[in-house]
Short mmCIF file of C-alpha atoms and ligand atoms in Angstrom, two decimals:
data_model
loop_
_atom_site.label_atom_id
_atom_site.label_comp_id
_atom_site.label_asym_id
_atom_site.label_seq_id
_atom_site.Cartn_x
_atom_site.Cartn_y
_atom_site.Cartn_z
CA MET A 1 0.00 0.00 0.00
CA GLY A 2 2.69 2.45 1.10
CA LEU A 3 5.00 1.36 -1.72
CA SER A 4 2.47 1.85 -4.51
CA ALA A 5 1.49 5.24 -3.15
CA PHE A 6 5.17 6.17 -3.32
CA ALA A 7 5.46 4.93 -6.92
CA LEU A 8 2.36 6.90 -7.86
CA THR A 9 3.79 10.08 -6.43
CA LEU A 10 7.04 9.53 -8.28
CA GLY A 11 5.20 8.80 -11.51
CA ALA A 12 3.08 11.90 -11.15
CA SER A 13 6.04 14.15 -10.49
CA ALA A 14 7.91 12.68 -13.49
CA GLU A 15 5.23 14.26 -15.68
CA LEU A 16 5.89 17.74 -14.30
CA PRO A 17 8.30 20.13 -16.02
CA MET A 18 11.78 20.01 -14.46
CA VAL A 19 12.62 22.87 -12.13
CA GLN A 20 16.26 23.82 -12.38
CA GLN A 21 17.72 24.31 -8.90
CA THR A 22 21.25 25.32 -8.07
CA PHE A 23 22.69 24.82 -4.63
CA GLU A 24 25.63 27.14 -4.66
CA TYR A 25 27.13 28.93 -1.69
CA PRO A 26 28.77 31.97 -3.22
CA ASP A 27 29.93 33.16 0.20
CA ASN A 28 31.52 29.78 1.02
CA GLU A 29 30.25 30.14 4.59
CA PRO A 30 30.94 27.28 7.01
CA ALA A 31 27.85 25.32 8.04
CA PRO A 32 26.46 25.99 11.52
CA CYS A 33 27.50 23.64 14.30
CA HIS A 34 24.29 23.06 16.24
CA PRO A 35 22.79 24.16 18.55
CA VAL A 36 23.12 27.85 17.70
CA PRO A 37 21.83 30.90 19.61
CA THR A 38 18.79 32.91 18.66
CA GLN A 39 19.53 36.47 17.60
CA ARG A 40 18.04 37.60 20.92
CA GLN A 41 20.54 35.43 22.81
CA VAL A 42 23.47 36.79 20.80
CA LEU A 43 22.44 40.37 21.60
CA TRP A 44 22.10 39.37 25.24
CA GLN A 45 25.57 37.81 25.36
CA GLU A 46 26.96 41.03 23.92
CA CYS A 47 25.71 42.84 27.07
CA GLU A 48 28.48 40.98 29.01
CA PHE A 49 28.59 42.97 32.27
CA TYR A 50 25.70 44.72 33.97
CA ALA A 51 24.30 45.56 37.38
CA PHE A 52 21.70 44.14 39.72
CA PHE A 53 19.86 46.54 42.01
CA HIS A 54 18.09 44.95 44.97
CA TYR A 55 15.95 47.68 46.46
CA GLY A 56 12.49 47.44 48.04
CA MET A 57 10.70 46.60 51.27
CA ASN A 58 13.71 44.63 52.59
CA THR A 59 15.84 47.80 52.43
CA TYR A 60 13.72 49.10 55.32
CA THR A 61 13.35 45.90 57.36
CA ASP A 62 16.93 44.62 57.24
CA LEU A 63 15.63 41.33 55.83
CA GLU A 64 16.69 39.38 52.75
CA TRP A 65 13.34 37.63 52.30
CA GLY A 66 10.27 39.53 53.50
CA ASN A 67 7.31 37.43 54.66
CA GLY A 68 4.74 39.40 52.67
CA ASN A 69 2.92 40.84 55.69
CA GLU A 70 4.96 44.05 55.93
CA SER A 71 2.97 47.27 56.14
CA ASN A 72 3.08 49.43 53.00
CA ASN A 73 4.10 52.31 55.27
CA THR A 74 7.34 50.53 56.18
CA PHE A 75 8.58 51.36 52.71
CA ALA A 76 9.72 54.90 53.56
CA PRO A 77 12.52 56.36 51.41
CA THR A 78 14.32 59.28 53.04
CA ALA A 79 14.67 60.94 49.59
CA ALA A 80 13.30 60.35 46.11
CA PRO A 81 14.72 57.00 44.83
CA ASN A 82 17.18 57.85 42.09
CA PRO A 83 17.70 55.10 39.47
CA ARG A 84 19.66 57.49 37.31
CA GLN A 85 22.33 57.71 40.01
CA TRP A 86 22.45 53.89 40.17
CA LEU A 87 22.99 53.57 36.45
CA GLU A 88 25.52 56.40 36.19
CA ALA A 89 27.69 54.72 38.85
CA CYS A 90 27.51 51.44 36.96
CA LYS A 91 28.35 53.07 33.66
CA ALA A 92 31.54 54.37 35.30
CA ALA A 93 32.35 50.75 36.21
CA GLY A 94 32.24 49.75 32.54
CA MET A 95 28.82 48.08 32.78
CA THR A 96 26.43 48.08 29.85
CA GLY A 97 23.20 48.32 31.85
CA GLY A 98 21.27 46.83 34.72
CA ILE A 99 18.32 44.90 36.09
CA ALA A 100 16.18 46.57 38.77
CA VAL A 101 14.34 44.37 41.27
CA VAL A 102 10.81 45.76 41.20
CA LYS A 103 9.11 42.93 43.10
CA HIS A 104 10.89 40.53 45.43
CA HIS A 105 9.46 37.44 47.14
CA ASP A 106 7.50 39.62 49.61
CA GLY A 107 5.28 40.72 46.70
CA PHE A 108 5.76 44.45 47.33
CA CYS A 109 5.68 46.29 43.99
CA LEU A 110 7.73 49.39 43.17
CA TRP A 111 5.34 50.68 40.55
CA PRO A 112 1.64 51.68 40.57
CA THR A 113 0.45 48.23 39.55
CA GLU A 114 -3.23 47.40 39.27
CA THR A 115 -2.63 43.81 40.37
CA THR A 116 -2.18 44.33 44.12
CA ASP A 117 -2.58 46.85 46.93
CA HIS A 118 0.82 45.83 48.27
CA ARG A 119 2.72 48.58 46.49
CA CYS A 120 4.80 51.70 47.03
CA THR A 121 2.07 54.13 46.04
CA ASN A 122 -0.02 52.93 49.01
CA SER A 123 2.65 53.91 51.55
CA SER A 124 2.06 56.98 53.73
CA ASN A 125 5.56 58.21 52.79
CA ALA A 126 5.47 61.08 50.29
CA TYR A 127 8.54 59.85 48.33
CA ALA A 128 7.07 56.35 48.16
CA GLN A 129 3.83 57.66 46.72
CA GLN A 130 5.76 59.19 43.83
CA THR A 131 7.96 56.15 43.28
CA ASN A 132 7.81 54.33 39.97
CA ILE A 133 11.09 52.45 39.54
CA PRO A 134 10.36 50.85 36.13
CA ARG A 135 9.41 54.22 34.65
CA ASP A 136 12.43 56.08 36.03
CA PHE A 137 14.88 53.23 35.51
CA ALA A 138 13.89 52.76 31.86
CA ALA A 139 14.01 56.50 31.18
CA ALA A 140 17.47 56.87 32.75
CA ALA A 141 18.83 53.83 30.90
CA LYS A 142 17.58 55.10 27.55
CA ASP A 143 19.08 58.50 28.26
CA LEU A 144 22.44 57.00 29.25
CA GLY A 145 22.48 54.55 26.32
CA MET A 146 22.38 51.54 28.65
CA ASN A 147 20.49 48.24 28.65
CA TYR A 148 17.69 47.76 31.13
CA GLY A 149 15.36 45.09 32.42
CA PHE A 150 13.45 44.03 35.53
CA TYR A 151 13.51 41.31 38.17
CA ILE A 152 10.04 40.19 39.09
CA SER A 153 9.76 37.39 41.60
CA PRO A 154 7.39 34.63 40.47
CA TRP A 155 7.05 33.62 44.12
CA ASP A 156 4.77 36.04 45.97
CA ARG A 157 4.46 35.61 49.73
CA ASN A 158 1.86 38.38 49.95
CA SER A 159 -0.72 37.18 47.46
CA ALA A 160 -3.73 35.26 48.78
CA TYR A 161 -3.92 33.59 45.35
CA TYR A 162 -0.38 32.20 45.28
CA GLY A 163 -0.53 28.53 44.30
CA THR A 164 -3.75 28.89 42.27
CA ASP A 165 -4.23 29.49 38.54
CA LYS A 166 -5.73 32.85 39.38
CA TYR A 167 -2.38 34.05 40.71
CA VAL A 168 -0.61 33.16 37.45
CA LYS A 169 -3.32 34.66 35.23
CA ASP A 170 -4.45 37.71 37.17
CA VAL A 171 -1.36 38.66 39.14
CA PHE A 172 1.96 37.34 37.81
CA MET A 173 1.25 37.48 34.05
CA LYS A 174 -0.38 40.88 34.39
CA GLN A 175 2.58 42.20 36.32
CA CYS A 176 4.94 40.96 33.59
CA ASP A 177 2.67 42.62 31.03
CA GLU A 178 2.68 45.91 32.93
CA LEU A 179 6.47 45.82 33.12
CA ALA A 180 6.85 45.01 29.43
CA GLN A 181 4.92 48.21 28.72
CA TYR A 182 7.78 50.21 30.25
CA GLY A 183 9.90 49.57 27.17
CA SER A 184 9.95 47.28 24.15
CA ASP A 185 13.77 47.37 24.09
CA GLN A 186 14.27 45.57 27.43
CA PHE A 187 17.17 43.12 27.28
CA GLU A 188 16.27 40.69 30.08
CA MET A 189 13.50 39.75 32.51
CA TRP A 190 14.83 38.01 35.59
CA PHE A 191 12.75 35.22 37.07
CA ASP A 192 14.18 33.86 40.26
CA GLY A 193 14.07 30.14 40.97
CA ALA A 194 13.11 30.44 44.67
CA ASN A 195 9.48 29.60 45.09
CA GLY A 196 6.93 28.01 47.28
CA GLY A 197 7.19 27.74 51.03
CA SER A 198 5.76 29.57 53.96
CA GLY A 199 4.33 33.07 53.77
CA TYR A 200 1.60 35.50 54.71
CA TYR A 201 -0.51 34.75 51.60
CA GLY A 202 -3.20 37.31 52.32
CA GLY A 203 -3.47 36.30 55.97
CA ALA A 204 -3.55 32.52 55.51
CA ASN A 205 -0.05 32.21 56.99
CA ASP A 206 0.53 28.76 55.56
CA THR A 207 2.93 26.87 53.31
CA ARG A 208 2.35 26.57 49.58
CA SER A 209 4.47 24.77 47.03
CA VAL A 210 4.24 24.70 43.26
CA ASP A 211 5.98 22.87 40.42
CA ALA A 212 7.78 25.83 38.84
CA SER A 213 8.34 23.91 35.59
CA THR A 214 4.60 23.91 34.84
CA TYR A 215 2.91 26.37 37.21
CA TYR A 216 3.97 29.67 35.64
CA ASP A 217 2.86 28.81 32.09
CA VAL A 218 6.29 29.85 30.87
CA PRO A 219 5.88 29.03 27.14
CA ASN A 220 2.88 31.35 26.86
CA LEU A 221 4.48 34.01 29.02
CA ARG A 222 7.63 33.91 26.88
CA ASP A 223 5.73 34.21 23.60
CA TYR A 224 3.61 37.01 24.98
CA ILE A 225 6.55 39.06 26.29
CA HIS A 226 8.47 38.56 23.05
CA LYS A 227 5.60 40.08 21.10
CA ILE A 228 6.05 43.27 23.13
CA ALA A 229 9.80 43.17 23.79
CA PRO A 230 11.33 41.01 21.04
CA ASN A 231 14.91 41.05 22.34
CA CYS A 232 14.07 40.43 25.99
CA VAL A 233 15.79 37.26 27.18
CA MET A 234 13.71 35.43 29.78
CA TRP A 235 16.19 34.38 32.44
CA GLY A 236 15.99 31.35 34.70
CA VAL A 237 12.41 30.14 34.86
CA GLY A 238 12.05 31.70 31.36
CA GLU A 239 14.59 29.17 29.96
CA GLU A 240 16.60 31.39 27.62
CA ALA A 241 19.68 31.81 29.81
CA ARG A 242 20.91 29.75 32.72
CA TRP A 243 22.13 30.38 36.24
CA ILE A 244 25.85 29.65 36.54
CA GLY A 245 25.20 27.62 39.70
CA ASN A 246 26.73 29.85 42.39
CA GLU A 247 26.38 33.41 43.71
CA SER A 248 30.13 33.91 44.18
CA GLY A 249 31.04 35.23 40.75
CA TYR A 250 32.73 32.41 38.88
CA ALA A 251 32.00 30.25 35.86
CA GLY A 252 33.79 27.03 34.93
CA GLU A 253 37.07 27.42 33.02
CA THR A 254 35.45 24.99 30.68
CA ASN A 255 32.11 26.56 29.92
CA TRP A 256 29.80 25.59 27.08
CA CYS A 257 26.73 27.62 26.14
CA MET A 258 24.89 24.37 25.54
CA MET A 259 22.76 22.31 27.91
CA ASP A 260 20.33 19.43 27.80
CA ARG A 261 16.86 20.47 28.85
CA GLY A 262 15.64 19.24 32.22
CA ALA A 263 16.38 19.99 35.83
CA ALA A 264 18.64 16.97 36.28
CA SER A 265 21.19 17.96 33.67
CA GLU A 266 20.91 21.64 34.49
CA ASN A 267 21.48 21.12 38.20
CA SER A 268 24.68 19.20 37.74
CA ASN A 269 26.12 21.11 34.78
CA ARG A 270 25.31 24.77 35.41
CA ASN A 271 28.90 25.89 35.90
CA SER A 272 30.34 24.32 32.77
CA GLY A 273 27.42 23.66 30.42
CA GLN A 274 27.49 20.54 28.25
CA GLU A 275 29.51 20.01 25.09
CA GLU A 276 26.79 17.73 23.74
CA GLY A 277 23.88 19.77 25.14
CA TRP A 278 21.08 20.18 22.64
CA ILE A 279 19.76 23.65 23.46
CA TRP A 280 21.58 27.00 23.59
CA LEU A 281 21.39 28.11 27.24
CA PRO A 282 24.25 30.54 27.96
CA GLY A 283 25.34 31.24 31.54
CA GLU A 284 24.83 34.30 33.69
CA SER A 285 26.67 34.73 36.96
CA ASP A 286 24.91 36.75 39.69
CA ALA A 287 27.21 38.02 42.41
CA LYS A 288 27.27 40.61 45.18
CA ALA A 289 29.64 43.58 45.28
CA THR A 290 28.97 44.02 49.00
CA SER A 291 29.49 41.77 52.01
CA ALA A 292 26.08 41.46 53.68
CA GLY A 293 23.34 40.39 51.27
CA TRP A 294 21.46 41.25 48.10
CA PHE A 295 19.67 44.12 49.86
CA TRP A 296 21.35 47.01 51.66
CA HIS A 297 22.26 46.41 55.30
CA SER A 298 23.80 48.92 57.70
CA ASN A 299 26.72 46.59 58.49
CA GLN A 300 27.70 45.95 54.88
CA THR A 301 31.12 46.66 53.42
CA ASP A 302 32.12 46.96 49.77
CA LEU A 303 34.27 44.27 48.19
CA THR A 304 37.50 45.71 46.79
CA ALA A 305 37.79 46.73 43.15
CA GLU A 306 40.58 44.13 42.86
CA ARG A 307 38.18 41.35 43.98
CA LEU A 308 35.53 42.56 41.52
CA PHE A 309 38.12 42.57 38.73
CA GLN A 310 38.88 38.94 39.59
CA MET A 311 35.14 38.15 39.33
CA TYR A 312 35.09 39.81 35.94
CA LEU A 313 37.95 37.60 34.71
CA GLU A 314 36.26 34.50 36.13
CA THR A 315 32.86 35.22 34.54
CA VAL A 316 33.02 37.49 31.49
CA GLY A 317 36.49 36.04 30.89
CA ARG A 318 34.98 32.54 30.97
CA ASN A 319 32.10 32.85 28.56
CA SER A 320 29.49 33.98 31.09
CA ASN A 321 27.60 37.23 31.56
CA LEU A 322 28.17 38.93 34.92
CA ILE A 323 25.30 40.63 36.80
CA LEU A 324 26.90 42.39 39.76
CA ASN A 325 24.66 43.46 42.63
CA VAL A 326 24.97 46.93 44.19
CA PRO A 327 22.17 47.74 46.67
CA PRO A 328 20.71 51.25 47.04
CA ASP A 329 20.28 52.31 50.67
CA LYS A 330 17.29 53.84 52.55
CA SER A 331 17.65 57.10 50.62
CA GLY A 332 17.03 55.22 47.38
CA SER A 333 20.54 55.92 46.08
CA LEU A 334 23.80 53.97 46.07
CA PRO A 335 26.04 54.80 49.04
CA THR A 336 29.09 56.92 48.22
CA SER A 337 31.49 54.12 49.11
CA THR A 338 29.84 51.84 46.53
CA VAL A 339 29.96 54.58 43.90
CA ASN A 340 33.69 55.00 44.57
CA THR A 341 34.36 51.26 44.34
CA LEU A 342 32.54 51.10 41.02
CA LYS A 343 34.60 54.02 39.72
CA SER A 344 37.84 52.26 40.74
CA LEU A 345 36.68 49.08 39.01
CA GLY A 346 35.97 51.04 35.83
CA GLU A 347 39.44 52.59 35.93
CA MET A 348 40.98 49.18 36.47
CA LEU A 349 39.12 47.68 33.52
CA THR A 350 40.18 50.57 31.30
CA SER A 351 43.83 50.52 32.31
CA ARG A 352 44.17 46.71 32.19
CA LEU A 353 41.82 45.73 29.36
CA GLY A 354 41.30 48.99 27.51
CA ASN A 355 44.27 49.26 25.17
CA ASP A 356 44.27 46.45 22.62
CA LEU A 357 47.74 45.76 21.21
CA ALA A 358 46.57 43.23 18.63
CA PRO A 359 45.69 45.67 15.81
CA ALA A 360 49.35 46.80 15.77
CA ALA A 361 50.55 43.23 15.07
CA THR A 362 50.69 41.36 11.79
CA VAL A 363 48.62 38.18 11.97
CA GLU A 364 49.43 34.92 10.19
CA VAL A 365 47.30 31.79 10.26
CA SER A 366 48.05 28.22 9.30
CA GLU A 367 45.08 28.17 6.93
CA SER A 368 42.10 30.22 5.78
CA ARG A 369 39.18 29.02 3.72
CA THR A 370 38.61 30.49 0.26
CA ASN A 371 36.97 33.88 0.38
CA GLY A 372 33.37 34.15 -0.88
CA THR A 373 31.85 36.87 -2.99
CA ALA A 374 30.60 38.91 -0.04
CA ARG A 375 32.65 37.39 2.80
CA THR A 376 36.31 37.00 3.54
CA TYR A 377 37.85 34.56 6.03
CA ASP A 378 41.41 35.75 6.35
CA ALA A 379 43.53 36.55 9.36
CA ALA A 380 42.94 40.30 9.03
CA ASN A 381 39.35 39.74 10.26
CA LEU A 382 40.70 38.84 13.71
CA THR A 383 41.95 42.33 14.48
CA ASP A 384 39.70 44.60 12.41
CA GLY A 385 37.47 45.46 15.40
CA ASP A 386 34.42 44.10 13.55
CA LYS A 387 32.47 41.35 15.34
CA ASP A 388 30.67 40.46 12.12
CA THR A 389 33.78 39.41 10.20
CA TYR A 390 35.62 36.25 11.21
CA TRP A 391 38.55 34.04 10.38
CA ALA A 392 37.73 30.50 9.28
CA PRO A 393 39.78 27.56 8.03
CA ASN A 394 38.47 24.86 5.69
CA ASP A 395 35.69 22.46 6.61
CA GLY A 396 37.17 19.47 8.40
CA THR A 397 40.08 21.43 9.88
CA THR A 398 39.97 21.19 13.67
CA SER A 399 43.44 22.44 14.61
CA ALA A 400 45.22 25.59 13.49
CA THR A 401 47.72 28.23 14.55
CA ILE A 402 47.36 31.99 14.68
CA THR A 403 50.57 34.00 15.13
CA LEU A 404 50.78 37.68 15.98
CA THR A 405 54.03 39.53 15.40
CA TRP A 406 54.83 43.04 16.60
CA PRO A 407 57.58 45.21 15.10
CA GLU A 408 59.27 45.15 18.50
CA ALA A 409 58.62 43.37 21.82
CA ARG A 410 55.59 44.43 23.87
CA THR A 411 54.73 43.85 27.50
CA ILE A 412 51.56 41.77 27.57
CA ARG A 413 49.37 40.27 30.31
CA TYR A 414 46.02 39.15 28.89
CA VAL A 415 44.80 37.46 25.70
CA SER A 416 41.11 37.68 24.84
CA LEU A 417 39.56 35.34 22.26
CA MET A 418 36.03 35.48 20.83
CA GLU A 419 34.28 32.81 18.78
CA TYR A 420 31.75 33.64 16.10
CA ILE A 421 29.02 31.97 18.17
CA ILE A 422 26.28 32.75 15.66
CA LYS A 423 27.42 29.48 14.05
CA GLY A 424 27.76 27.57 17.32
CA GLN A 425 30.38 27.12 20.01
CA ARG A 426 33.20 24.94 18.69
CA VAL A 427 36.67 25.19 20.25
CA LYS A 428 37.47 22.53 22.85
CA GLY A 429 41.23 22.91 23.32
CA PHE A 430 43.85 25.58 22.71
CA LYS A 431 47.17 26.86 24.01
CA ILE A 432 48.94 30.19 24.11
CA GLU A 433 52.70 30.66 23.70
CA THR A 434 54.98 33.69 23.53
CA SER A 435 58.43 34.21 22.09
CA THR A 436 60.96 37.00 21.82
CA ASP A 437 62.87 35.50 18.87
CA GLY A 438 60.31 33.46 16.94
CA SER A 439 62.08 30.15 17.64
CA ASN A 440 61.98 29.60 21.40
CA TRP A 441 58.42 29.46 22.68
CA THR A 442 57.08 29.52 26.25
CA THR A 443 53.65 28.10 27.05
CA LYS A 444 51.65 30.62 29.06
CA ALA A 445 49.12 30.08 31.86
CA PRO A 446 49.65 26.30 31.99
CA GLY A 447 47.58 26.09 35.19
CA ILE A 448 44.49 27.44 33.48
CA ALA A 449 42.31 24.98 31.56
CA GLN A 450 42.54 26.19 27.97
CA THR A 451 39.55 24.28 26.74
CA THR A 452 36.50 26.29 25.70
CA ILE A 453 36.37 29.84 24.31
CA GLY A 454 32.73 30.60 23.48
CA TYR A 455 31.48 34.17 23.29
CA LYS A 456 34.60 35.44 25.10
CA ARG A 457 37.57 33.96 26.95
CA ILE A 458 40.22 36.05 28.68
CA ILE A 459 43.44 34.31 29.72
CA PRO A 460 45.75 36.05 32.22
CA LEU A 461 49.15 35.00 30.91
CA ASN A 462 50.60 34.58 34.42
CA GLY A 463 48.01 31.88 35.08
CA SER A 464 46.31 33.65 37.99
CA THR A 465 42.93 35.37 38.03
CA SER A 466 43.44 36.59 41.62
CA SER A 467 46.78 38.34 41.01
CA SER A 468 46.58 38.72 37.27
CA TYR A 469 48.29 42.09 37.06
CA ASP A 470 52.03 41.65 37.42
CA ALA A 471 55.10 42.91 35.55
CA GLY A 472 53.83 41.12 32.44
CA THR A 473 55.56 39.11 29.74
CA SER A 474 57.79 40.61 27.09
CA ALA A 475 56.83 39.19 23.70
CA LYS A 476 57.47 40.01 20.06
CA TYR A 477 55.51 36.93 18.98
CA LEU A 478 52.30 35.42 20.31
CA ARG A 479 51.05 32.05 19.05
CA ILE A 480 47.59 30.67 19.67
CA THR A 481 47.19 27.03 18.74
CA ILE A 482 43.69 25.64 18.42
CA GLU A 483 44.22 22.01 19.32
CA ASP A 484 40.71 20.63 18.98
CA SER A 485 37.31 21.84 17.86
CA ARG A 486 33.82 20.36 17.31
CA ALA A 487 33.96 21.67 13.73
CA CYS A 488 36.26 24.11 11.94
CA PRO A 489 36.99 26.88 14.49
CA LEU A 490 35.59 30.35 13.78
CA LEU A 491 37.09 33.29 15.67
CA HIS A 492 36.03 36.88 15.10
CA THR A 493 38.34 38.79 17.46
CA ILE A 494 41.69 38.38 19.19
CA SER A 495 42.72 41.12 21.61
CA VAL A 496 45.97 41.42 23.54
CA TYR A 497 46.54 43.68 26.55
C1 LIG B 1 17.84 34.45 44.90
C2 LIG B 1 16.79 35.17 45.74
O1 LIG B 1 16.15 34.30 46.62
C3 LIG B 1 17.59 36.23 46.42
O2 LIG B 1 16.86 36.92 47.38
C4 LIG B 1 18.14 37.18 45.35
O3 LIG B 1 17.08 37.90 44.75
C5 LIG B 1 18.95 36.39 44.32
C6 LIG B 1 19.44 37.20 43.18
O4 LIG B 1 18.21 35.31 43.83
O5 LIG B 1 17.48 33.23 44.48
#
């Protein structure tokens, strides 16, 4: 039956006029190595380093997790909350934007939402009544040319409806919708994983637990938000970017953007991803820049700029985004000490990673694929400052060398490599060597696993992320050897500092 139907189809199509098809690839582009990111995920990975601002009811109660029964009047800023000041301080630190917490687990909302009475505008405090963090945060970010987004806790210890479908439909989804209306160019919505447990729940004072993987109707929520804010990555519960597995500011030296779906694989592979993972789920590392908690506490101290620089190397420098938390205090602004630390960090990043020596070098590669009509693949693409051009060898080539030569020796400390991830993450082993004469080579940073590259990898040549800035290495030649790759390696930028 099946066979004769097949023959019939074939016979019928044989009668049709032949359609001439040509399968040419005039650009000679390498095939993608799956899985590959969505365009939204690529844009998100380009954000690299941004801030987290935990501000809200807990700022006034000294708690980290409010119970949900706090009086609206307890939220009492001593001045008008100033998101512009938050963002300006973070811009000075070299950050590209930030995420403002506008509803934490206590359910208290920092905007005039219609979904609950538990909100800032119902406080007796005059500054609170005027507060609208999403409005002011979005406006400041747009003005400063920074990325912005919001943290909205799915878990709500205030809502009487938490645990029912009504909560998801009439409270949580509506709150996400209201927030999406504050800007279609949001880059990320942050959905925390903590949920279920004891709480006030409208006076019930009981314990409620949900299955987060089904309860929040994430597929519909994601589609809905993307219609309003097309480039908004839905973090965590939203399944477009993954938690790096710790809150201490480090990713695995080996770190793939790929992951198998499902809590089991995610739980055990968050820090390093999975080489054979079948979805693109890049890592984000959330870490605190202060000692006490996510929210402001009177006894907090600021971590040193040197420690934050180390975090940067161990996250952004290991193929992970870094979201660094700086908490505004009771006045609704960042404390001066935090502002100063951020400024020092920015100066450190500029002086250590701000002056790229690679464009002054000549670059030679062991092999480049044949250029296409509208695309080239040669070594010059590695140092042209253009993320959309890349170097590529032939299909089937999985090892290669790239050699940079300066007219005279330079003092160097860091090498930064970036894969053209639009076509998948590929490199699985590499090494870096330097030479002063072109014949005697020294392998650098042998203690650091030189495995994956991904979106970005920064190698401190002295092999230490905690004391990376030393007298440096004198080198006239720098050789990067790709030793193994899932498919032909594609790099778009090499930088040397
Ligand atoms: C956690 C939350 O429970 C913390 O309070 C904080 O918001 C952190 C960023 O995520 O899971």
